[in-house]
Amino acid sequence: MLYKDDAEILSQNIANSQGIIIGSPTYASNISGQLKQFIDRGHFVIEQLLHNKYAISVVTGENYGSSDTSKILTKLLKYSGAKISGKIVLNLPFNSSIQNVEKLDKRISFLAEKFSKDIHNKTSYLFQWVVHKIIFNFGIKPFIMKKGNDYIGVIEKWNSINIK
């Protein structure tokens, strides 16, 4: 079924970017339904949409479930080939304000600077690279190769962005 929305445009914008900041509120210790739908349609893992792009994840929540949500986003970024510059996990009581949160301001400033430097300097993260290679070569790639011509577009995409 073909949906007429902006998912393909957003995916193309992400593909043309050097980095992404992706975030979600926490719902039942998970990412939002809207983000989940976009991830499922947005070519992230199978097509390696974030291959060699820098990423930061941002998660908000009210309780311990936000750490689970952060883990989900981190996995998505790893599996999609991103170089993770950092993350923000913010827990606040229901209906509270984030005004005057000095620690948060410092974290945002630090990560913004790090993200910019990572992109500019083309920073490598050896451990992340090894983890992604294992996930890709022992999970994603064999799955796609078994599918043969059904996934020829994915293989062509990998070739176009030099994934081996």
mmCIF file with all atom_site columns, C-alpha atoms in Angstrom:
data_model
loop_
_atom_site.group_PDB
_atom_site.id
_atom_site.type_symbol
_atom_site.label_atom_id
_atom_site.label_alt_id
_atom_site.label_comp_id
_atom_site.label_asym_id
_atom_site.label_entity_id
_atom_site.label_seq_id
_atom_site.pdbx_PDB_ins_code
_atom_site.Cartn_x
_atom_site.Cartn_y
_atom_site.Cartn_z
_atom_site.occupancy
_atom_site.B_iso_or_equiv
_atom_site.pdbx_formal_charge
_atom_site.auth_seq_id
_atom_site.auth_comp_id
_atom_site.auth_asym_id
_atom_site.auth_atom_id
_atom_site.pdbx_PDB_model_num
ATOM 1   C CA . MET A 1 1   ? 0.000  0.000   0.000  1.00 0.00 ? 1   MET A CA 1
ATOM 2   C CA . LEU A 1 2   ? 1.328  3.450   -0.898 1.00 0.00 ? 2   LEU A CA 1
ATOM 3   C CA . TYR A 1 3   ? 0.830  6.209   1.644  1.00 0.00 ? 3   TYR A CA 1
ATOM 4   C CA . LYS A 1 4   ? 0.726  9.815   0.520  1.00 0.00 ? 4   LYS A CA 1
ATOM 5   C CA . ASP A 1 5   ? 2.670  11.559  3.236  1.00 0.00 ? 5   ASP A CA 1
ATOM 6   C CA . ASP A 1 6   ? 6.144  12.978  3.773  1.00 0.00 ? 6   ASP A CA 1
ATOM 7   C CA . ALA A 1 7   ? 7.967  9.774   4.817  1.00 0.00 ? 7   ALA A CA 1
ATOM 8   C CA . GLU A 1 8   ? 9.835  9.436   1.522  1.00 0.00 ? 8   GLU A CA 1
ATOM 9   C CA . ILE A 1 9   ? 10.751 13.133  1.504  1.00 0.00 ? 9   ILE A CA 1
ATOM 10  C CA . LEU A 1 10  ? 12.008 12.917  5.103  1.00 0.00 ? 10  LEU A CA 1
ATOM 11  C CA . SER A 1 11  ? 14.008 9.787   4.295  1.00 0.00 ? 11  SER A CA 1
ATOM 12  C CA . GLN A 1 12  ? 15.609 11.543  1.318  1.00 0.00 ? 12  GLN A CA 1
ATOM 13  C CA . ASN A 1 13  ? 16.442 14.581  3.458  1.00 0.00 ? 13  ASN A CA 1
ATOM 14  C CA . ILE A 1 14  ? 18.064 12.292  6.027  1.00 0.00 ? 14  ILE A CA 1
ATOM 15  C CA . ALA A 1 15  ? 19.987 10.475  3.289  1.00 0.00 ? 15  ALA A CA 1
ATOM 16  C CA . ASN A 1 16  ? 21.333 13.818  2.063  1.00 0.00 ? 16  ASN A CA 1
ATOM 17  C CA . SER A 1 17  ? 22.352 15.005  5.544  1.00 0.00 ? 17  SER A CA 1
ATOM 18  C CA . GLN A 1 18  ? 25.603 14.628  7.461  1.00 0.00 ? 18  GLN A CA 1
ATOM 19  C CA . GLY A 1 19  ? 23.866 13.967  10.756 1.00 0.00 ? 19  GLY A CA 1
ATOM 20  C CA . ILE A 1 20  ? 20.572 13.685  12.565 1.00 0.00 ? 20  ILE A CA 1
ATOM 21  C CA . ILE A 1 21  ? 19.166 14.473  15.983 1.00 0.00 ? 21  ILE A CA 1
ATOM 22  C CA . ILE A 1 22  ? 16.274 12.131  16.621 1.00 0.00 ? 22  ILE A CA 1
ATOM 23  C CA . GLY A 1 23  ? 14.056 12.170  19.657 1.00 0.00 ? 23  GLY A CA 1
ATOM 24  C CA . SER A 1 24  ? 10.962 10.794  21.249 1.00 0.00 ? 24  SER A CA 1
ATOM 25  C CA . PRO A 1 25  ? 8.851  11.139  24.335 1.00 0.00 ? 25  PRO A CA 1
ATOM 26  C CA . THR A 1 26  ? 8.525  7.950   26.356 1.00 0.00 ? 26  THR A CA 1
ATOM 27  C CA . TYR A 1 27  ? 5.252  6.043   26.105 1.00 0.00 ? 27  TYR A CA 1
ATOM 28  C CA . ALA A 1 28  ? 5.044  2.792   28.090 1.00 0.00 ? 28  ALA A CA 1
ATOM 29  C CA . SER A 1 29  ? 8.861  2.529   28.154 1.00 0.00 ? 29  SER A CA 1
ATOM 30  C CA . ASN A 1 30  ? 9.021  2.827   24.381 1.00 0.00 ? 30  ASN A CA 1
ATOM 31  C CA . ILE A 1 31  ? 9.318  5.350   21.559 1.00 0.00 ? 31  ILE A CA 1
ATOM 32  C CA . SER A 1 32  ? 6.230  7.130   20.291 1.00 0.00 ? 32  SER A CA 1
ATOM 33  C CA . GLY A 1 33  ? 3.963  5.375   17.802 1.00 0.00 ? 33  GLY A CA 1
ATOM 34  C CA . GLN A 1 34  ? 4.586  8.084   15.216 1.00 0.00 ? 34  GLN A CA 1
ATOM 35  C CA . LEU A 1 35  ? 8.347  7.597   15.380 1.00 0.00 ? 35  LEU A CA 1
ATOM 36  C CA . LYS A 1 36  ? 7.961  3.807   15.245 1.00 0.00 ? 36  LYS A CA 1
ATOM 37  C CA . GLN A 1 37  ? 5.844  4.083   12.092 1.00 0.00 ? 37  GLN A CA 1
ATOM 38  C CA . PHE A 1 38  ? 8.386  6.368   10.450 1.00 0.00 ? 38  PHE A CA 1
ATOM 39  C CA . ILE A 1 39  ? 11.269 4.061   11.390 1.00 0.00 ? 39  ILE A CA 1
ATOM 40  C CA . ASP A 1 40  ? 9.419  1.086   9.946  1.00 0.00 ? 40  ASP A CA 1
ATOM 41  C CA . ARG A 1 41  ? 8.793  2.968   6.684  1.00 0.00 ? 41  ARG A CA 1
ATOM 42  C CA . GLY A 1 42  ? 11.900 5.149   6.628  1.00 0.00 ? 42  GLY A CA 1
ATOM 43  C CA . HIS A 1 43  ? 14.522 2.715   5.319  1.00 0.00 ? 43  HIS A CA 1
ATOM 44  C CA . PHE A 1 44  ? 16.620 2.973   8.466  1.00 0.00 ? 44  PHE A CA 1
ATOM 45  C CA . VAL A 1 45  ? 17.915 -0.511  9.217  1.00 0.00 ? 45  VAL A CA 1
ATOM 46  C CA . ILE A 1 46  ? 17.524 -2.504  6.007  1.00 0.00 ? 46  ILE A CA 1
ATOM 47  C CA . GLU A 1 47  ? 18.729 0.245   3.662  1.00 0.00 ? 47  GLU A CA 1
ATOM 48  C CA . GLN A 1 48  ? 21.255 1.588   6.191  1.00 0.00 ? 48  GLN A CA 1
ATOM 49  C CA . LEU A 1 49  ? 19.845 5.112   5.981  1.00 0.00 ? 49  LEU A CA 1
ATOM 50  C CA . LEU A 1 50  ? 22.228 6.442   8.646  1.00 0.00 ? 50  LEU A CA 1
ATOM 51  C CA . HIS A 1 51  ? 25.393 4.799   7.302  1.00 0.00 ? 51  HIS A CA 1
ATOM 52  C CA . ASN A 1 52  ? 28.330 7.063   8.252  1.00 0.00 ? 52  ASN A CA 1
ATOM 53  C CA . LYS A 1 53  ? 26.058 9.840   9.512  1.00 0.00 ? 53  LYS A CA 1
ATOM 54  C CA . TYR A 1 54  ? 26.440 11.321  12.962 1.00 0.00 ? 54  TYR A CA 1
ATOM 55  C CA . ALA A 1 55  ? 23.568 11.079  15.392 1.00 0.00 ? 55  ALA A CA 1
ATOM 56  C CA . ILE A 1 56  ? 22.305 12.237  18.748 1.00 0.00 ? 56  ILE A CA 1
ATOM 57  C CA . SER A 1 57  ? 19.253 10.782  20.451 1.00 0.00 ? 57  SER A CA 1
ATOM 58  C CA . VAL A 1 58  ? 16.978 12.779  22.735 1.00 0.00 ? 58  VAL A CA 1
ATOM 59  C CA . VAL A 1 59  ? 14.447 11.114  25.016 1.00 0.00 ? 59  VAL A CA 1
ATOM 60  C CA . THR A 1 60  ? 12.036 12.698  27.454 1.00 0.00 ? 60  THR A CA 1
ATOM 61  C CA . GLY A 1 61  ? 9.997  10.952  30.071 1.00 0.00 ? 61  GLY A CA 1
ATOM 62  C CA . GLU A 1 62  ? 8.611  10.986  33.544 1.00 0.00 ? 62  GLU A CA 1
ATOM 63  C CA . ASN A 1 63  ? 10.120 7.853   35.056 1.00 0.00 ? 63  ASN A CA 1
ATOM 64  C CA . TYR A 1 64  ? 12.570 5.000   34.585 1.00 0.00 ? 64  TYR A CA 1
ATOM 65  C CA . GLY A 1 65  ? 10.992 4.008   31.254 1.00 0.00 ? 65  GLY A CA 1
ATOM 66  C CA . SER A 1 66  ? 12.880 6.738   29.441 1.00 0.00 ? 66  SER A CA 1
ATOM 67  C CA . SER A 1 67  ? 16.128 4.798   29.826 1.00 0.00 ? 67  SER A CA 1
ATOM 68  C CA . ASP A 1 68  ? 14.468 1.895   27.991 1.00 0.00 ? 68  ASP A CA 1
ATOM 69  C CA . THR A 1 69  ? 13.363 4.294   25.252 1.00 0.00 ? 69  THR A CA 1
ATOM 70  C CA . SER A 1 70  ? 16.905 5.617   24.983 1.00 0.00 ? 70  SER A CA 1
ATOM 71  C CA . LYS A 1 71  ? 18.204 2.062   24.549 1.00 0.00 ? 71  LYS A CA 1
ATOM 72  C CA . ILE A 1 72  ? 15.698 1.492   21.734 1.00 0.00 ? 72  ILE A CA 1
ATOM 73  C CA . LEU A 1 73  ? 16.816 4.643   19.910 1.00 0.00 ? 73  LEU A CA 1
ATOM 74  C CA . THR A 1 74  ? 20.482 3.801   20.443 1.00 0.00 ? 74  THR A CA 1
ATOM 75  C CA . LYS A 1 75  ? 19.905 0.341   18.951 1.00 0.00 ? 75  LYS A CA 1
ATOM 76  C CA . LEU A 1 76  ? 18.148 1.877   15.960 1.00 0.00 ? 76  LEU A CA 1
ATOM 77  C CA . LEU A 1 77  ? 21.056 4.240   15.386 1.00 0.00 ? 77  LEU A CA 1
ATOM 78  C CA . LYS A 1 78  ? 23.629 1.420   15.705 1.00 0.00 ? 78  LYS A CA 1
ATOM 79  C CA . TYR A 1 79  ? 21.733 -0.967  13.447 1.00 0.00 ? 79  TYR A CA 1
ATOM 80  C CA . SER A 1 80  ? 21.244 1.789   10.854 1.00 0.00 ? 80  SER A CA 1
ATOM 81  C CA . GLY A 1 81  ? 24.974 2.515   10.622 1.00 0.00 ? 81  GLY A CA 1
ATOM 82  C CA . ALA A 1 82  ? 25.135 5.827   12.504 1.00 0.00 ? 82  ALA A CA 1
ATOM 83  C CA . LYS A 1 83  ? 28.113 7.192   14.384 1.00 0.00 ? 83  LYS A CA 1
ATOM 84  C CA . ILE A 1 84  ? 26.603 8.120   17.729 1.00 0.00 ? 84  ILE A CA 1
ATOM 85  C CA . SER A 1 85  ? 27.886 11.410  19.101 1.00 0.00 ? 85  SER A CA 1
ATOM 86  C CA . GLY A 1 86  ? 25.803 11.229  22.266 1.00 0.00 ? 86  GLY A CA 1
ATOM 87  C CA . LYS A 1 87  ? 22.393 11.238  23.871 1.00 0.00 ? 87  LYS A CA 1
ATOM 88  C CA . ILE A 1 88  ? 20.161 13.189  26.188 1.00 0.00 ? 88  ILE A CA 1
ATOM 89  C CA . VAL A 1 89  ? 17.687 11.503  28.536 1.00 0.00 ? 89  VAL A CA 1
ATOM 90  C CA . LEU A 1 90  ? 15.502 13.961  30.398 1.00 0.00 ? 90  LEU A CA 1
ATOM 91  C CA . ASN A 1 91  ? 13.125 12.887  33.161 1.00 0.00 ? 91  ASN A CA 1
ATOM 92  C CA . LEU A 1 92  ? 10.705 15.438  34.535 1.00 0.00 ? 92  LEU A CA 1
ATOM 93  C CA . PRO A 1 93  ? 7.649  15.102  36.756 1.00 0.00 ? 93  PRO A CA 1
ATOM 94  C CA . PHE A 1 94  ? 4.310  15.296  34.922 1.00 0.00 ? 94  PHE A CA 1
ATOM 95  C CA . ASN A 1 95  ? 3.323  18.842  33.875 1.00 0.00 ? 95  ASN A CA 1
ATOM 96  C CA . SER A 1 96  ? 6.586  20.347  35.123 1.00 0.00 ? 96  SER A CA 1
ATOM 97  C CA . SER A 1 97  ? 8.715  22.931  33.376 1.00 0.00 ? 97  SER A CA 1
ATOM 98  C CA . ILE A 1 98  ? 12.287 22.569  32.137 1.00 0.00 ? 98  ILE A CA 1
ATOM 99  C CA . GLN A 1 99  ? 13.101 26.194  32.845 1.00 0.00 ? 99  GLN A CA 1
ATOM 100 C CA . ASN A 1 100 ? 16.311 26.837  34.758 1.00 0.00 ? 100 ASN A CA 1
ATOM 101 C CA . VAL A 1 101 ? 17.736 23.373  34.286 1.00 0.00 ? 101 VAL A CA 1
ATOM 102 C CA . GLU A 1 102 ? 21.404 24.362  34.232 1.00 0.00 ? 102 GLU A CA 1
ATOM 103 C CA . LYS A 1 103 ? 22.655 20.774  33.932 1.00 0.00 ? 103 LYS A CA 1
ATOM 104 C CA . LEU A 1 104 ? 20.496 20.252  30.822 1.00 0.00 ? 104 LEU A CA 1
ATOM 105 C CA . ASP A 1 105 ? 21.738 23.493  29.256 1.00 0.00 ? 105 ASP A CA 1
ATOM 106 C CA . LYS A 1 106 ? 25.332 22.373  29.761 1.00 0.00 ? 106 LYS A CA 1
ATOM 107 C CA . ARG A 1 107 ? 24.612 18.927  28.294 1.00 0.00 ? 107 ARG A CA 1
ATOM 108 C CA . ILE A 1 108 ? 22.930 20.434  25.223 1.00 0.00 ? 108 ILE A CA 1
ATOM 109 C CA . SER A 1 109 ? 25.806 22.868  24.682 1.00 0.00 ? 109 SER A CA 1
ATOM 110 C CA . PHE A 1 110 ? 28.380 20.106  25.085 1.00 0.00 ? 110 PHE A CA 1
ATOM 111 C CA . LEU A 1 111 ? 26.617 17.739  22.672 1.00 0.00 ? 111 LEU A CA 1
ATOM 112 C CA . ALA A 1 112 ? 25.945 20.453  20.105 1.00 0.00 ? 112 ALA A CA 1
ATOM 113 C CA . GLU A 1 113 ? 29.648 21.302  20.055 1.00 0.00 ? 113 GLU A CA 1
ATOM 114 C CA . LYS A 1 114 ? 30.664 17.621  19.955 1.00 0.00 ? 114 LYS A CA 1
ATOM 115 C CA . PHE A 1 115 ? 28.179 16.859  17.162 1.00 0.00 ? 115 PHE A CA 1
ATOM 116 C CA . SER A 1 116 ? 29.497 19.751  15.090 1.00 0.00 ? 116 SER A CA 1
ATOM 117 C CA . LYS A 1 117 ? 33.122 18.732  15.667 1.00 0.00 ? 117 LYS A CA 1
ATOM 118 C CA . ASP A 1 118 ? 32.370 15.074  14.891 1.00 0.00 ? 118 ASP A CA 1
ATOM 119 C CA . ILE A 1 119 ? 30.875 16.057  11.539 1.00 0.00 ? 119 ILE A CA 1
ATOM 120 C CA . HIS A 1 120 ? 33.630 18.533  10.727 1.00 0.00 ? 120 HIS A CA 1
ATOM 121 C CA . ASN A 1 121 ? 36.486 16.212  11.792 1.00 0.00 ? 121 ASN A CA 1
ATOM 122 C CA . LYS A 1 122 ? 34.830 13.036  10.481 1.00 0.00 ? 122 LYS A CA 1
ATOM 123 C CA . THR A 1 123 ? 35.355 11.433  13.885 1.00 0.00 ? 123 THR A CA 1
ATOM 124 C CA . SER A 1 124 ? 35.561 7.644   13.967 1.00 0.00 ? 124 SER A CA 1
ATOM 125 C CA . TYR A 1 125 ? 34.248 5.485   16.763 1.00 0.00 ? 125 TYR A CA 1
ATOM 126 C CA . LEU A 1 126 ? 36.076 2.167   16.531 1.00 0.00 ? 126 LEU A CA 1
ATOM 127 C CA . PHE A 1 127 ? 33.907 0.221   18.990 1.00 0.00 ? 127 PHE A CA 1
ATOM 128 C CA . GLN A 1 128 ? 30.684 1.445   17.321 1.00 0.00 ? 128 GLN A CA 1
ATOM 129 C CA . TRP A 1 129 ? 32.128 0.521   13.921 1.00 0.00 ? 129 TRP A CA 1
ATOM 130 C CA . VAL A 1 130 ? 32.957 -3.025  15.090 1.00 0.00 ? 130 VAL A CA 1
ATOM 131 C CA . VAL A 1 131 ? 29.499 -3.493  16.611 1.00 0.00 ? 131 VAL A CA 1
ATOM 132 C CA . HIS A 1 132 ? 27.815 -2.270  13.423 1.00 0.00 ? 132 HIS A CA 1
ATOM 133 C CA . LYS A 1 133 ? 29.980 -4.535  11.226 1.00 0.00 ? 133 LYS A CA 1
ATOM 134 C CA . ILE A 1 134 ? 28.968 -7.557  13.310 1.00 0.00 ? 134 ILE A CA 1
ATOM 135 C CA . ILE A 1 135 ? 25.271 -6.621  13.223 1.00 0.00 ? 135 ILE A CA 1
ATOM 136 C CA . PHE A 1 136 ? 25.369 -5.872  9.505  1.00 0.00 ? 136 PHE A CA 1
ATOM 137 C CA . ASN A 1 137 ? 27.496 -8.803  8.332  1.00 0.00 ? 137 ASN A CA 1
ATOM 138 C CA . PHE A 1 138 ? 25.935 -11.488 10.524 1.00 0.00 ? 138 PHE A CA 1
ATOM 139 C CA . GLY A 1 139 ? 22.352 -10.248 10.681 1.00 0.00 ? 139 GLY A CA 1
ATOM 140 C CA . ILE A 1 140 ? 21.149 -7.735  8.137  1.00 0.00 ? 140 ILE A CA 1
ATOM 141 C CA . LYS A 1 141 ? 23.237 -8.682  5.088  1.00 0.00 ? 141 LYS A CA 1
ATOM 142 C CA . PRO A 1 142 ? 22.586 -12.463 5.216  1.00 0.00 ? 142 PRO A CA 1
ATOM 143 C CA . PHE A 1 143 ? 18.859 -11.785 5.610  1.00 0.00 ? 143 PHE A CA 1
ATOM 144 C CA . ILE A 1 144 ? 18.805 -9.572  2.513  1.00 0.00 ? 144 ILE A CA 1
ATOM 145 C CA . MET A 1 145 ? 21.037 -11.861 0.446  1.00 0.00 ? 145 MET A CA 1
ATOM 146 C CA . LYS A 1 146 ? 18.669 -14.793 1.089  1.00 0.00 ? 146 LYS A CA 1
ATOM 147 C CA . LYS A 1 147 ? 15.847 -12.754 -0.427 1.00 0.00 ? 147 LYS A CA 1
ATOM 148 C CA . GLY A 1 148 ? 17.613 -12.510 -3.776 1.00 0.00 ? 148 GLY A CA 1
ATOM 149 C CA . ASN A 1 149 ? 16.011 -10.289 -6.388 1.00 0.00 ? 149 ASN A CA 1
ATOM 150 C CA . ASP A 1 150 ? 13.190 -9.287  -4.034 1.00 0.00 ? 150 ASP A CA 1
ATOM 151 C CA . TYR A 1 151 ? 15.654 -6.917  -2.363 1.00 0.00 ? 151 TYR A CA 1
ATOM 152 C CA . ILE A 1 152 ? 17.780 -5.897  -5.348 1.00 0.00 ? 152 ILE A CA 1
ATOM 153 C CA . GLY A 1 153 ? 16.947 -2.237  -4.649 1.00 0.00 ? 153 GLY A CA 1
ATOM 154 C CA . VAL A 1 154 ? 18.428 -2.550  -1.167 1.00 0.00 ? 154 VAL A CA 1
ATOM 155 C CA . ILE A 1 155 ? 21.633 -4.086  -2.524 1.00 0.00 ? 155 ILE A CA 1
ATOM 156 C CA . GLU A 1 156 ? 21.861 -1.301  -5.117 1.00 0.00 ? 156 GLU A CA 1
ATOM 157 C CA . LYS A 1 157 ? 21.395 1.245   -2.310 1.00 0.00 ? 157 LYS A CA 1
ATOM 158 C CA . TRP A 1 158 ? 24.221 -0.349  -0.332 1.00 0.00 ? 158 TRP A CA 1
ATOM 159 C CA . ASN A 1 159 ? 26.461 -0.239  -3.381 1.00 0.00 ? 159 ASN A CA 1
ATOM 160 C CA . SER A 1 160 ? 25.634 3.435   -3.954 1.00 0.00 ? 160 SER A CA 1
ATOM 161 C CA . ILE A 1 161 ? 26.725 4.351   -0.417 1.00 0.00 ? 161 ILE A CA 1
ATOM 162 C CA . ASN A 1 162 ? 29.697 1.939   -0.467 1.00 0.00 ? 162 ASN A CA 1
ATOM 163 C CA . ILE A 1 163 ? 28.544 -0.596  2.140  1.00 0.00 ? 163 ILE A CA 1
ATOM 164 C CA . LYS A 1 164 ? 30.267 -3.959  1.933  1.00 0.00 ? 164 LYS A CA 1
#
